[in-house]
mmCIF file of C-alpha atoms in Angstrom:
data_model
loop_
_atom_site.group_PDB
_atom_site.id
_atom_site.type_symbol
_atom_site.label_atom_id
_atom_site.label_comp_id
_atom_site.label_asym_id
_atom_site.label_seq_id
_atom_site.Cartn_x
_atom_site.Cartn_y
_atom_site.Cartn_z
ATOM 1 C CA UNK M 1 39.858 -10.520 15.336
ATOM 2 C CA UNK M 2 40.163 -7.724 12.807
ATOM 3 C CA UNK M 3 40.207 -8.217 9.036
ATOM 4 C CA UNK M 4 40.671 -6.139 5.936
ATOM 5 C CA UNK M 5 40.065 -7.013 2.321
ATOM 6 C CA UNK M 6 41.782 -5.111 -0.482
ATOM 7 C CA UNK M 7 41.725 -5.456 -4.235
ATOM 8 C CA UNK M 8 45.226 -5.455 -5.695
ATOM 9 C CA UNK M 9 46.585 -5.357 -9.238
ATOM 10 C CA UNK M 10 50.118 -6.788 -9.142
ATOM 11 C CA UNK M 11 52.817 -5.158 -11.267
ATOM 12 C CA UNK M 12 53.723 -8.662 -12.430
ATOM 13 C CA UNK M 13 50.295 -8.890 -14.179
ATOM 14 C CA UNK M 14 48.552 -5.483 -14.148
ATOM 15 C CA UNK M 15 45.435 -6.783 -15.918
ATOM 16 C CA UNK M 16 44.813 -9.356 -13.174
ATOM 17 C CA UNK M 17 42.764 -8.644 -10.072
ATOM 18 C CA UNK M 18 43.540 -10.320 -6.765
ATOM 19 C CA UNK M 19 41.923 -9.959 -3.393
ATOM 20 C CA UNK M 20 44.127 -9.839 -0.307
ATOM 21 C CA UNK M 21 42.592 -10.462 3.095
ATOM 22 C CA UNK M 22 44.713 -9.774 6.162
ATOM 23 C CA UNK M 23 43.539 -10.802 9.639
ATOM 24 C CA UNK M 24 45.148 -10.101 13.010
ATOM 25 C CA UNK M 25 44.381 -10.194 16.724
ATOM 26 C CA UNK M 26 46.077 -7.251 18.476
ATOM 27 C CA UNK M 27 48.180 -5.558 15.821
ATOM 28 C CA UNK M 28 50.238 -6.660 12.848
ATOM 29 C CA UNK M 29 53.357 -6.788 15.007
ATOM 30 C CA UNK M 30 52.047 -9.853 16.848
ATOM 31 C CA UNK M 31 51.553 -11.757 13.598
ATOM 32 C CA UNK M 32 48.806 -12.045 11.024
ATOM 33 C CA UNK M 33 47.129 -14.335 8.547
ATOM 34 C CA UNK M 34 46.931 -13.814 4.799
ATOM 35 C CA UNK M 35 44.502 -15.049 2.197
ATOM 36 C CA UNK M 36 45.138 -14.223 -1.452
ATOM 37 C CA UNK M 37 42.608 -15.082 -4.151
ATOM 38 C CA UNK M 38 42.161 -14.541 -7.875
ATOM 39 C CA UNK M 39 38.542 -15.786 -7.577
ATOM 40 C CA UNK M 40 39.566 -19.149 -9.035
ATOM 41 C CA UNK M 41 42.221 -20.215 -6.568
ATOM 42 C CA UNK M 42 43.107 -19.135 -3.046
ATOM 43 C CA UNK M 43 46.346 -19.247 -1.101
ATOM 44 C CA UNK M 44 46.733 -18.833 2.657
ATOM 45 C CA UNK M 45 49.634 -18.202 4.959
ATOM 46 C CA UNK M 46 50.572 -17.110 8.447
ATOM 47 C CA UNK M 47 53.233 -14.601 9.433
ATOM 48 C CA UNK M 48 54.405 -15.051 13.009
ATOM 49 C CA UNK M 49 55.793 -12.411 15.360
ATOM 50 C CA UNK M 50 59.253 -13.996 15.106
ATOM 51 C CA UNK M 51 59.096 -13.709 11.291
ATOM 52 C CA UNK M 52 58.387 -9.992 11.576
ATOM 53 C CA UNK M 53 61.271 -9.429 13.999
ATOM 54 C CA UNK M 54 63.655 -11.457 11.827
ATOM 55 C CA UNK M 55 62.708 -9.633 8.621
ATOM 56 C CA UNK M 56 63.065 -6.209 10.272
ATOM 57 C CA UNK M 57 66.512 -7.202 11.565
ATOM 58 C CA UNK M 58 67.526 -8.614 8.160
ATOM 59 C CA UNK M 59 66.819 -5.316 6.436
ATOM 60 C CA UNK M 60 68.207 -3.323 9.377
ATOM 61 C CA UNK M 61 64.970 -1.456 10.009
ATOM 62 C CA UNK M 62 63.538 -0.521 13.366
ATOM 63 C CA UNK M 63 60.893 -3.157 14.162
ATOM 64 C CA UNK M 64 58.144 -0.612 14.874
ATOM 65 C CA UNK M 65 58.875 1.216 11.618
ATOM 66 C CA UNK M 66 58.744 -2.128 9.782
ATOM 67 C CA UNK M 67 55.358 -2.961 11.319
ATOM 68 C CA UNK M 68 54.073 0.480 10.288
ATOM 69 C CA UNK M 69 55.234 -0.139 6.701
ATOM 70 C CA UNK M 70 53.470 -3.530 6.765
ATOM 71 C CA UNK M 71 50.302 -1.798 7.910
ATOM 72 C CA UNK M 72 50.506 0.731 5.102
ATOM 73 C CA UNK M 73 51.219 -1.902 2.456
ATOM 74 C CA UNK M 74 48.753 -4.569 3.593
ATOM 75 C CA UNK M 75 45.800 -2.911 5.285
ATOM 76 C CA UNK M 76 45.769 0.836 4.577
ATOM 77 C CA UNK M 77 44.003 0.365 1.217
ATOM 78 C CA UNK M 78 43.234 3.604 -0.645
ATOM 79 C CA UNK M 79 45.385 5.591 1.765
ATOM 80 C CA UNK M 80 48.494 3.912 0.303
ATOM 81 C CA UNK M 81 47.260 3.229 -3.253
ATOM 82 C CA UNK M 82 50.066 3.509 -5.785
ATOM 83 C CA UNK M 83 52.746 3.614 -3.120
ATOM 84 C CA UNK M 84 53.337 -0.135 -2.829
ATOM 85 C CA UNK M 85 53.734 -2.700 -5.600
ATOM 86 C CA UNK M 86 52.807 -6.359 -5.431
ATOM 87 C CA UNK M 87 54.424 -9.126 -7.463
ATOM 88 C CA UNK M 88 52.715 -12.506 -7.682
ATOM 89 C CA UNK M 89 55.065 -15.408 -8.357
#
């Protein structure tokens, strides 16, 4: 299993610091787990392969392109800094 951990500052609260851990088996396209923490609380979730396919279809984006955008937003870290915004609600 592969994992990444990134520090994020959501646009919804720029002064706050969150840590986002993403874990996956083969690649993001087969699904992945998320753990989000503000160092006081933690939230977890799972995104399944079917969820990824459905979301790509809903926004009318090629599935492979959608998975690549997920990779850039969730695990690329510094490579994509400033290109993606996070909102915590």
